[in-house]
Amino acid sequence: MSATGHSAEMTKMDLVIIRGRMSQNNYWHVCDEAYDSVMIFVHGFLSDSVKCWTARSGAYWPDIVADDNRIPPMSIFMGGYHTSFLSSHYGAADCADELFSALSRKGSRGEASVISRGRLVFVCHSLGGVVTRTMLERRADDFRNKTIGICLMASPSLGSKFASVLSPLAHLFRNRAGNQLTFFSAYLEDLDDRFARFLDRRAEGTLWGAEASEHQSQLPVLGRWLGRTVEKHSSARYFASRRTLAGTDHSTIVKPESDKAPGHLFLIDFLAAGPTHLIAPLDVDKNESTRAPSPTDVLFSAYDLALENLYIAREEDGRIARSGAHRNIWVSGPPGIGKTCLLRRFVVMSGHAHTEICLSQCGSSPTRERILREIYESLVIDRGQQPSISGGYAGVIELLLKDSRDTLYVHIDEVSAGNSGEGGAEELLSLLVDLATTCEQRAGVKVKFFVSALTSPVLSSMGAKRSKALEYFDFIGCSKWSNPDLLSLVQLIDKNLRILTDNEIDSQRMVEISQGSPRFVKFISRKILYLESKVSSEDLDKLMCDAARELAA
């Protein structure tokens, strides 16, 4: 895979492989440098970054997080520290130092460090919460300018009765961390005071948190005597947002089987309560202008960052953000459903250097040379160069690498409908795989391609290149808009332009005639907007016929 870290679409077989080769911690699960937010999972006592978060079915919580469109796009880092029965004098403070060092270190593939990001969301189980609180308090200056979220899952802030009962074993093995988890240990009492002061000193709006408590004991028989591993008065200590999660025990609270599990839903609610800027891409601000949008703005056909407040974000945007974080994308679907805007928005909001290439002049079945010439000419114009650099494959590579530091996003649009199955789409896909490979091998520059087309390539016709194409690209099919999404668009248009209200047109009627196409909605809206008289029901039917005819031309 071309991405850093592990795919968010990991199969159970992949997970078994990871269990066999990755008992260590501190690695990227998903690394999306387009966004300034990172979710950091920190495991508990006698565990690691795989065992802690894996359910009996094999479901892996970071995968569930990565696939849930309710969660804003962000990177995922699997944080951890050494913990075992034989960890001896390696206490919570040592674990905190190990975790901080990992967050401060660049990735093995050159990824920026976790600590370099501005928005850090910690999801901590059991001892992981103690370790994280220790690190944040001891390294307060390093986190001063960060926005921090702390989601504590069954973390013994005041200690655990289980740890107290098992303290003779901890003493026998000289396990400092185990002794520190005993109820009201000197270490936890001191940390409790210091962490409370740390919270008091934080600037308003820069930190929020929530605490989840287990519902029942892991050991039903001993539980009647000892109670839960971590009781609520110990796990709900610092934040107003706190909840006991029904049906969970100390282990299952962080091993959700699906996106409907109590632990996962608690995380969803925790993120929703956080700062709104948590979801914003790196160095991108929404347009806060008080100027009333013009009809051209509201009915835009080409996305621009200044029009973000007029954009209807849908489930497909989440899919593109998740996939585009670590893969090239080929989006296909019928005309008029916003594929170009979908990709252009992701590319623009990524914050990376980007360029746009239109292949409408290539015809229905272009050769590799014709595609190369079109890409070359587009890059010459985009780079402001004279076409003096040698053309062909070498010229395209040279232009792609010119002024590119680490990552370049290339948005390719207007891939002809006739291409698929006739060699054109397959020829383009093969070329893009070659270009991406050459750029990374030659200069370490990741060139990522985002293609919008009416149809997807026929991979079975690509021979040996098929496996390479599947390694580099995700192929995402987009369908027509749902009625709720279209209704949101219609209401947004009417809110700004009042074309429905002033003409007494029912919004549901507008949705029905649009046939799943936002282009159709905007086309009809323009027609209505520029009519001098009020639109009747008969006029609307005529406009609908005219629109269908003109858009099909």
Coordinates of C-alpha atoms in Angstrom, one line a residue:
M1 CA 0.0 0.0 0.0
S2 CA 1.1 3.6 -0.7
A3 CA -0.1 4.8 2.6
T4 CA 1.6 5.1 5.9
G5 CA 0.2 2.8 8.6
H6 CA -2.4 0.1 8.1
S7 CA -5.4 0.2 6.0
A8 CA -8.6 1.3 7.7
E9 CA -10.3 -1.5 5.7
M10 CA -8.4 -4.3 7.4
T11 CA -9.7 -7.8 7.0
K12 CA -9.8 -10.4 9.8
M13 CA -7.0 -12.2 8.1
D14 CA -4.9 -9.0 8.1
L15 CA -5.6 -8.6 11.8
V16 CA -4.3 -12.1 12.5
I17 CA -1.1 -11.3 10.7
I18 CA -0.7 -8.1 12.8
R19 CA -1.2 -10.1 16.0
G20 CA 1.6 -12.4 14.9
R21 CA 4.1 -9.7 14.0
M22 CA 3.1 -6.6 15.9
S23 CA 3.0 -7.0 19.7
Q24 CA 4.8 -3.7 19.9
N25 CA 3.1 -0.4 20.1
N26 CA 3.4 3.1 18.7
Y27 CA 2.6 3.0 15.0
W28 CA 0.2 4.7 12.6
H29 CA -3.0 2.8 11.9
V30 CA -4.2 5.6 9.5
C31 CA -2.0 8.6 8.7
D32 CA -3.8 11.4 6.9
E33 CA -1.6 14.5 6.9
A34 CA -4.4 16.5 5.2
Y35 CA -6.0 16.9 8.7
D36 CA -4.5 18.3 11.9
S37 CA -6.4 15.9 14.2
V38 CA -5.1 12.6 15.5
M39 CA -6.9 10.0 17.6
I40 CA -4.4 8.2 19.9
F41 CA -5.4 4.9 21.4
V42 CA -3.5 4.1 24.6
H43 CA -4.0 0.5 25.9
G44 CA -4.2 -0.7 29.5
F45 CA -2.3 -2.9 31.9
L46 CA -0.7 -6.2 30.6
S47 CA -2.0 -5.4 27.1
D48 CA -0.8 -3.9 23.8
S49 CA -2.1 -2.0 20.8
V50 CA -3.8 -5.1 19.3
K51 CA -5.1 -7.2 22.2
C52 CA -6.6 -4.3 24.1
W53 CA -8.9 -3.2 21.2
T54 CA -9.8 -6.5 19.6
A55 CA -13.1 -8.2 20.3
R56 CA -13.6 -12.0 20.4
S57 CA -15.1 -11.9 16.9
G58 CA -11.9 -10.2 15.6
A59 CA -13.5 -6.8 15.3
Y60 CA -10.8 -4.1 15.9
W61 CA -12.0 -0.9 17.3
P62 CA -9.6 1.4 15.3
D63 CA -11.1 -0.2 12.1
I64 CA -14.6 0.6 13.3
V65 CA -13.6 4.1 14.0
A66 CA -11.9 4.5 10.6
D67 CA -15.0 3.2 8.8
D68 CA -17.6 5.3 10.7
N69 CA -18.7 8.4 8.8
R70 CA -20.0 10.0 12.0
I71 CA -16.4 10.5 13.1
P72 CA -14.6 13.4 11.5
P73 CA -11.6 12.5 9.2
M74 CA -8.5 12.2 11.3
S75 CA -5.4 10.1 11.6
I76 CA -5.2 7.2 14.1
F77 CA -2.1 6.4 16.1
M78 CA -1.8 3.3 18.2
G79 CA 0.1 4.5 21.3
G80 CA 1.5 2.3 24.0
Y81 CA 4.2 1.4 26.5
H82 CA 5.9 -1.6 28.0
T83 CA 3.8 -3.6 30.5
S84 CA 4.1 -7.2 31.7
F85 CA 4.3 -9.2 34.9
L86 CA 8.0 -8.9 34.6
S87 CA 8.2 -5.1 34.0
S88 CA 9.7 -4.7 37.5
H89 CA 10.5 -1.1 38.4
Y90 CA 9.0 0.2 35.2
G91 CA 6.3 2.4 36.6
A92 CA 3.6 4.7 35.2
A93 CA 6.0 7.6 34.9
D94 CA 8.3 5.5 32.8
C95 CA 5.4 4.4 30.7
A96 CA 4.4 8.1 30.2
D97 CA 8.0 9.0 29.1
E98 CA 7.9 6.1 26.6
L99 CA 4.5 7.2 25.2
F100 CA 5.7 10.9 24.9
S101 CA 8.8 9.8 23.1
A102 CA 6.7 7.9 20.6
L103 CA 4.4 10.8 20.0
S104 CA 7.4 13.1 19.4
R105 CA 9.2 10.8 17.0
K106 CA 8.8 10.9 13.2
G107 CA 7.4 7.9 11.5
S108 CA 9.5 5.2 9.9
R109 CA 8.3 6.4 6.4
G110 CA 8.9 10.1 7.1
E111 CA 5.5 10.9 8.6
A112 CA 5.3 14.0 10.8
S113 CA 5.3 13.3 14.5
V114 CA 2.0 13.0 16.4
I115 CA 3.0 15.9 18.6
S116 CA 3.3 18.2 15.6
R117 CA -0.4 18.0 15.0
G118 CA -2.6 20.6 16.7
R119 CA -5.6 18.5 17.8
L120 CA -5.0 15.4 19.8
V121 CA -7.8 13.0 20.9
F122 CA -6.7 10.4 23.5
V123 CA -8.8 7.2 23.9
C124 CA -7.4 5.5 27.0
H125 CA -8.2 2.2 28.6
S126 CA -7.5 1.4 32.3
L127 CA -3.8 2.1 33.1
G128 CA -3.6 3.9 29.7
G129 CA -5.6 6.7 31.3
V130 CA -3.2 7.0 34.2
V131 CA -0.2 7.0 31.9
T132 CA -1.8 9.6 29.6
R133 CA -2.7 11.9 32.5
T134 CA 0.8 11.6 33.9
M135 CA 2.3 12.5 30.5
L136 CA 0.0 15.5 30.0
E137 CA 0.6 16.9 33.4
R138 CA 4.4 16.3 33.4
R139 CA 4.7 17.7 29.8
A140 CA 2.2 20.5 30.1
D141 CA 4.3 23.0 28.2
D142 CA 4.6 20.6 25.2
F143 CA 0.8 20.4 25.1
R144 CA 0.1 24.1 25.9
N145 CA -0.9 25.1 22.3
K146 CA -2.8 21.9 21.5
T147 CA -6.5 21.2 21.5
I148 CA -6.9 18.0 23.6
G149 CA -9.7 15.5 24.0
I150 CA -9.4 12.8 26.7
C151 CA -11.8 9.9 26.6
L152 CA -11.1 7.7 29.7
M153 CA -12.5 4.2 29.4
A154 CA -12.7 2.4 32.8
S155 CA -9.6 4.1 34.0
P156 CA -8.8 3.8 37.7
S157 CA -8.1 7.4 38.6
L158 CA -8.3 6.5 42.3
G159 CA -7.2 2.9 42.0
S160 CA -8.7 -0.5 41.7
K161 CA -9.9 -2.9 44.4
F162 CA -8.7 -5.8 42.1
A163 CA -5.2 -4.3 42.0
S164 CA -5.3 -4.0 45.8
V165 CA -6.3 -7.7 46.3
L166 CA -3.6 -8.8 43.8
S167 CA -1.0 -6.5 45.3
P168 CA 0.9 -9.4 46.9
L169 CA 1.5 -10.8 43.4
A170 CA 2.7 -7.3 42.3
H171 CA 5.1 -7.2 45.3
L172 CA 6.3 -10.7 44.5
F173 CA 7.1 -9.7 40.9
R174 CA 8.2 -6.2 42.0
N175 CA 5.8 -4.8 39.5
R176 CA 5.7 -1.1 40.2
A177 CA 2.9 -0.2 37.8
G178 CA 0.7 -2.9 39.4
N179 CA 1.4 -1.5 42.9
Q180 CA 0.6 2.0 41.7
L181 CA -2.9 0.9 40.6
T182 CA -3.9 -0.2 44.1
F183 CA -6.7 1.7 45.7
F184 CA -5.6 5.2 46.9
S185 CA -2.0 4.4 46.2
A186 CA 0.4 7.3 47.0
Y187 CA 1.2 7.6 43.3
L188 CA -2.5 8.0 42.3
E189 CA -3.3 10.4 45.1
D190 CA -0.4 12.6 44.1
L191 CA -1.4 12.4 40.4
D192 CA -5.0 13.2 41.2
D193 CA -4.0 16.5 42.8
R194 CA -1.5 17.4 40.0
F195 CA -3.9 16.5 37.2
A196 CA -6.7 18.6 38.8
R197 CA -4.3 21.6 38.8
F198 CA -3.3 20.9 35.2
L199 CA -7.0 21.0 34.2
D200 CA -7.5 24.3 36.1
R201 CA -4.6 25.9 34.2
R202 CA -5.8 25.0 30.7
A203 CA -7.1 27.8 28.6
E204 CA -10.9 27.7 28.2
G205 CA -12.0 25.7 25.1
T206 CA -8.7 23.9 24.7
L207 CA -9.5 20.6 26.5
W208 CA -12.6 18.5 26.9
G209 CA -13.1 15.0 28.3
A210 CA -15.5 12.2 29.2
E211 CA -15.3 9.1 31.4
A212 CA -16.9 5.8 30.8
S213 CA -17.5 3.2 33.6
E214 CA -17.9 -0.5 33.2
H215 CA -21.3 -2.0 34.2
Q216 CA -20.4 -5.5 35.5
S217 CA -17.6 -7.6 36.7
Q218 CA -15.3 -9.6 34.4
L219 CA -15.4 -12.4 36.9
P220 CA -19.0 -13.2 38.0
V221 CA -18.0 -15.3 41.0
L222 CA -15.3 -13.1 42.4
G223 CA -17.3 -10.1 41.4
R224 CA -19.8 -10.7 44.1
W225 CA -17.1 -10.2 46.6
L226 CA -14.7 -7.7 44.9
G227 CA -17.2 -5.8 42.7
R228 CA -16.1 -4.4 39.4
T229 CA -12.5 -4.2 38.3
V230 CA -12.8 -0.4 38.4
E231 CA -15.7 1.1 40.4
K232 CA -17.5 4.2 39.1
H233 CA -16.3 6.5 41.9
S234 CA -12.7 5.8 40.6
S235 CA -13.4 5.9 36.9
A236 CA -15.7 9.0 36.9
R237 CA -13.6 11.7 38.5
Y238 CA -12.7 14.7 36.4
F239 CA -15.3 15.5 33.7
A240 CA -19.0 16.3 33.8
S241 CA -19.6 13.9 30.9
R242 CA -19.6 10.5 32.5
R243 CA -21.6 7.3 31.9
T244 CA -21.9 3.7 32.9
L245 CA -22.0 1.6 29.7
A246 CA -24.7 -1.1 30.0
G247 CA -23.6 -4.7 29.5
T248 CA -19.9 -4.0 29.5
D249 CA -17.1 -5.2 31.8
H250 CA -13.6 -4.0 32.2
S251 CA -12.5 -5.7 29.0
T252 CA -15.4 -5.5 26.6
I253 CA -15.9 -1.8 27.2
V254 CA -13.1 -1.2 24.7
K255 CA -13.8 -4.2 22.5
P256 CA -16.9 -3.2 20.5
E257 CA -18.2 -5.8 18.1
S258 CA -19.8 -3.2 15.8
D259 CA -20.5 0.5 15.5
K260 CA -23.6 0.0 17.7
A261 CA -21.7 -1.2 20.7
P262 CA -21.9 1.0 23.9
G263 CA -18.2 1.9 24.0
H264 CA -18.2 3.1 20.4
L265 CA -21.4 5.1 20.8
F266 CA -19.9 6.7 23.8
L267 CA -16.9 7.8 21.7
I268 CA -19.2 9.2 19.0
D269 CA -21.0 11.3 21.7
F270 CA -17.7 12.4 23.2
L271 CA -16.4 13.6 19.8
A272 CA -19.7 15.4 19.1
A273 CA -19.3 17.4 22.3
G274 CA -15.8 18.6 21.4
P275 CA -14.8 21.8 19.7
T276 CA -16.3 22.3 16.3
H277 CA -12.8 23.1 14.8
L278 CA -11.8 19.5 15.6
I279 CA -13.2 18.5 12.1
A280 CA -11.5 21.3 10.2
P281 CA -8.7 20.4 7.8
L282 CA -5.2 21.7 8.4
D283 CA -4.9 25.4 7.8
V284 CA -8.4 25.7 6.3
D285 CA -11.0 28.1 7.7
K286 CA -14.6 28.3 6.7
N287 CA -15.7 31.4 4.9
E288 CA -17.2 33.6 7.6
S289 CA -18.1 36.5 5.4
T290 CA -21.4 38.3 6.2
R291 CA -22.0 39.2 2.6
A292 CA -25.2 37.6 1.3
P293 CA -24.3 35.0 -1.3
S294 CA -25.1 35.8 -4.9
P295 CA -27.2 33.4 -7.1
T296 CA -24.0 32.4 -8.8
D297 CA -22.5 31.4 -5.4
V298 CA -25.6 29.5 -4.3
L299 CA -26.0 27.7 -7.7
F300 CA -22.2 27.0 -8.2
S301 CA -21.1 24.3 -10.5
A302 CA -17.4 24.3 -9.6
Y303 CA -16.5 24.0 -5.9
D304 CA -14.4 26.7 -4.3
L305 CA -13.3 26.9 -0.6
A306 CA -15.1 30.3 -0.3
L307 CA -18.4 28.4 -1.1
E308 CA -18.0 25.8 1.6
N309 CA -21.0 27.1 3.6
L310 CA -23.1 26.4 0.5
Y311 CA -21.9 22.9 0.0
I312 CA -24.0 19.9 1.1
A313 CA -21.7 17.4 2.7
R314 CA -22.9 13.8 2.3
E315 CA -21.9 10.3 3.3
E316 CA -19.8 10.1 0.1
D317 CA -17.6 13.0 1.4
G318 CA -16.7 10.8 4.4
R319 CA -15.8 7.9 2.1
I320 CA -13.6 10.0 -0.1
A321 CA -11.9 11.5 3.0
R322 CA -11.2 8.1 4.5
S323 CA -10.0 6.6 1.3
G324 CA -8.1 9.6 0.0
A325 CA -6.0 9.8 3.2
H326 CA -4.0 6.8 2.0
R327 CA -5.0 5.8 -1.5
N328 CA -5.5 7.1 -5.0
I329 CA -9.2 7.2 -5.9
W330 CA -11.2 6.5 -9.1
V331 CA -14.7 7.8 -8.7
S332 CA -17.4 6.8 -11.2
G333 CA -21.1 7.3 -11.6
P334 CA -23.8 8.9 -13.7
P335 CA -23.6 12.5 -14.9
G336 CA -25.0 15.3 -12.8
I337 CA -24.4 13.9 -9.3
G338 CA -21.5 16.0 -8.2
K339 CA -18.5 13.7 -8.7
T340 CA -16.2 16.6 -9.7
C341 CA -17.2 18.8 -6.8
L342 CA -16.8 15.8 -4.4
L343 CA -13.2 15.2 -5.5
R344 CA -12.3 18.9 -5.9
R345 CA -13.5 19.7 -2.4
F346 CA -11.3 16.9 -0.9
V347 CA -8.3 18.0 -2.9
V348 CA -8.7 21.7 -2.1
M349 CA -9.3 21.1 1.6
S350 CA -6.4 18.7 2.0
G351 CA -4.0 21.6 2.2
H352 CA -1.5 19.8 -0.2
A353 CA -0.2 21.3 -3.4
H354 CA -2.6 20.3 -6.2
T355 CA -3.3 20.6 -9.8
E356 CA -6.2 19.9 -12.1
I357 CA -6.2 18.2 -15.4
C358 CA -9.2 17.9 -17.9
L359 CA -9.1 15.0 -20.4
S360 CA -12.2 16.0 -22.3
Q361 CA -10.1 16.6 -25.4
C362 CA -8.7 13.1 -25.4
G363 CA -11.7 11.4 -27.1
S364 CA -13.3 8.1 -26.3
S365 CA -10.4 5.7 -26.8
P366 CA -7.2 7.6 -26.4
T367 CA -3.7 6.1 -26.6
R368 CA -1.2 6.4 -23.9
E369 CA 0.7 9.0 -25.9
R370 CA -2.5 11.1 -26.3
I371 CA -3.2 11.0 -22.6
L372 CA 0.4 11.9 -21.8
R373 CA 0.3 14.9 -24.2
E374 CA -2.9 16.2 -22.6
I375 CA -1.4 15.8 -19.1
Y376 CA 1.8 17.4 -20.2
E377 CA 0.1 20.4 -21.7
S378 CA -2.1 20.9 -18.7
L379 CA 0.9 20.8 -16.3
V380 CA 2.8 23.3 -18.5
I381 CA 0.0 25.7 -18.2
D382 CA -0.5 25.1 -14.5
R383 CA 3.3 25.5 -13.7
G384 CA 3.5 28.6 -15.9
Q385 CA 6.2 27.0 -18.0
Q386 CA 7.1 27.3 -21.6
P387 CA 6.8 23.9 -23.3
S388 CA 10.5 23.6 -23.7
I389 CA 11.0 20.7 -21.3
S390 CA 11.0 17.4 -23.3
G391 CA 7.5 16.1 -23.6
G392 CA 6.3 12.5 -23.2
Y393 CA 6.7 10.5 -20.0
A394 CA 9.9 12.1 -18.9
G395 CA 8.5 15.6 -19.3
V396 CA 5.4 14.8 -17.3
I397 CA 7.5 13.3 -14.5
E398 CA 9.8 16.4 -14.5
L399 CA 6.7 18.7 -14.3
L400 CA 5.1 16.7 -11.5
L401 CA 8.2 16.8 -9.4
K402 CA 8.8 20.6 -10.1
D403 CA 8.4 22.5 -6.8
S404 CA 6.8 19.5 -5.1
R405 CA 8.1 18.9 -1.6
D406 CA 6.4 15.8 -0.3
T407 CA 2.9 15.2 -1.7
L408 CA 1.1 16.4 -4.8
Y409 CA -2.6 15.8 -5.4
V410 CA -3.7 15.6 -9.1
H411 CA -7.4 15.8 -9.8
I412 CA -8.2 14.4 -13.3
D413 CA -11.7 15.2 -14.6
E414 CA -13.8 14.7 -17.7
V415 CA -12.7 11.1 -18.4
S416 CA -14.9 10.2 -21.4
A417 CA -17.8 7.7 -21.0
G418 CA -16.5 5.8 -24.1
N419 CA -13.2 5.0 -22.4
S420 CA -14.3 2.2 -20.2
G421 CA -14.1 -1.2 -21.8
E422 CA -12.5 0.3 -25.0
G423 CA -9.0 0.6 -23.6
G424 CA -9.0 4.4 -22.7
A425 CA -9.8 4.1 -19.0
E426 CA -7.5 1.1 -18.6
E427 CA -4.8 2.9 -20.5
L428 CA -5.2 6.0 -18.2
L429 CA -5.2 3.8 -15.0
S430 CA -2.0 2.0 -16.1
L431 CA -0.3 5.3 -16.9
L432 CA -1.2 6.8 -13.5
V433 CA 0.1 3.8 -11.6
D434 CA 3.4 4.1 -13.5
L435 CA 3.6 7.9 -12.8
A436 CA 2.9 7.5 -9.1
T437 CA 5.5 4.7 -8.8
T438 CA 8.2 6.6 -10.7
C439 CA 7.8 9.9 -8.7
E440 CA 8.0 8.1 -5.3
Q441 CA 11.0 6.0 -6.4
R442 CA 12.9 8.8 -8.0
A443 CA 12.4 11.7 -5.5
G444 CA 10.3 10.4 -2.6
V445 CA 7.4 12.5 -3.7
K446 CA 4.0 11.0 -3.3
V447 CA 1.8 12.0 -6.3
K448 CA -1.7 11.0 -5.6
F449 CA -4.3 10.9 -8.4
F450 CA -8.1 11.5 -7.9
V451 CA -10.0 10.6 -11.1
S452 CA -13.6 11.5 -11.9
A453 CA -15.2 9.4 -14.6
L454 CA -18.6 8.1 -15.8
T455 CA -17.5 4.5 -15.6
S456 CA -14.8 2.5 -13.8
P457 CA -12.0 0.7 -15.7
V458 CA -12.4 -3.0 -16.6
L459 CA -9.6 -4.4 -14.4
S460 CA -9.9 -7.9 -15.8
S461 CA -8.6 -6.6 -19.1
M462 CA -5.4 -5.1 -17.5
G463 CA -3.4 -8.3 -17.2
A464 CA -0.4 -8.1 -14.9
K465 CA -1.2 -4.4 -14.1
R466 CA -4.4 -5.4 -12.4
S467 CA -2.8 -6.3 -9.0
K468 CA -0.8 -3.0 -9.1
A469 CA -3.9 -1.0 -9.8
L470 CA -5.7 -2.6 -6.9
E471 CA -2.8 -1.9 -4.7
Y472 CA -2.7 1.8 -5.6
F473 CA -6.4 2.7 -6.2
D474 CA -9.7 2.6 -4.5
F475 CA -12.6 2.4 -6.9
I476 CA -15.6 4.2 -5.6
G477 CA -19.0 4.1 -7.3
C478 CA -21.2 7.1 -6.6
S479 CA -25.0 6.8 -7.1
K480 CA -27.7 9.4 -7.5
W481 CA -28.5 11.6 -4.5
S482 CA -30.9 10.4 -1.9
N483 CA -34.1 12.4 -1.4
P484 CA -33.1 13.7 2.1
D485 CA -29.8 15.0 0.6
L486 CA -31.6 16.6 -2.3
L487 CA -34.2 18.1 0.1
S488 CA -31.3 19.7 2.1
L489 CA -29.9 21.2 -1.1
V490 CA -33.4 22.5 -2.2
Q491 CA -33.9 24.1 1.3
L492 CA -30.4 25.7 1.2
I493 CA -31.1 27.2 -2.2
D494 CA -34.5 28.5 -1.1
K495 CA -33.1 29.9 2.1
N496 CA -30.7 32.1 0.2
L497 CA -32.7 32.8 -3.0
R498 CA -36.4 32.2 -2.0
I499 CA -37.2 30.8 -5.4
L500 CA -39.6 28.2 -4.0
T501 CA -41.2 30.4 -1.3
D502 CA -41.8 33.3 -3.7
N503 CA -43.3 31.0 -6.4
E504 CA -45.2 28.7 -3.9
I505 CA -43.4 25.6 -5.2
D506 CA -43.4 22.6 -2.9
S507 CA -39.9 21.6 -2.0
Q508 CA -40.9 17.9 -2.2
R509 CA -42.1 18.4 -5.7
M510 CA -38.7 19.9 -6.6
V511 CA -37.0 16.8 -5.1
E512 CA -39.2 14.5 -7.1
I513 CA -38.6 16.0 -10.5
S514 CA -34.8 16.2 -9.9
Q515 CA -34.4 12.4 -10.3
G516 CA -31.5 12.3 -7.9
S517 CA -29.4 14.9 -9.7
P518 CA -28.2 18.1 -7.9
R519 CA -27.2 19.5 -11.3
F520 CA -30.9 19.2 -12.3
V521 CA -32.0 21.0 -9.1
K522 CA -29.6 23.9 -9.8
F523 CA -30.5 24.0 -13.5
I524 CA -34.2 24.3 -12.8
S525 CA -33.4 26.9 -10.1
R526 CA -31.6 29.1 -12.5
K527 CA -34.5 28.9 -15.0
I528 CA -37.0 29.9 -12.3
L529 CA -34.7 32.6 -10.9
Y530 CA -34.5 34.4 -14.2
L531 CA -38.2 34.2 -15.2
E532 CA -39.9 37.6 -14.7
S533 CA -43.3 36.2 -13.8
K534 CA -44.4 33.8 -11.1
V535 CA -44.0 30.1 -11.9
S536 CA -47.1 28.0 -12.2
S537 CA -47.4 24.3 -11.9
E538 CA -47.6 24.1 -15.7
D539 CA -44.5 26.3 -16.1
L540 CA -42.6 24.0 -13.7
D541 CA -43.6 20.9 -15.8
K542 CA -42.3 22.7 -19.0
L543 CA -39.1 23.8 -17.3
M544 CA -38.6 20.2 -16.2
C545 CA -38.9 19.0 -19.8
D546 CA -36.6 21.7 -21.1
A547 CA -34.0 20.9 -18.4
A548 CA -34.1 17.2 -19.2
R549 CA -33.6 17.9 -22.9
E550 CA -30.8 20.5 -22.4
L551 CA -28.9 18.4 -19.9
A552 CA -29.0 15.4 -22.1
A553 CA -27.7 17.3 -25.1

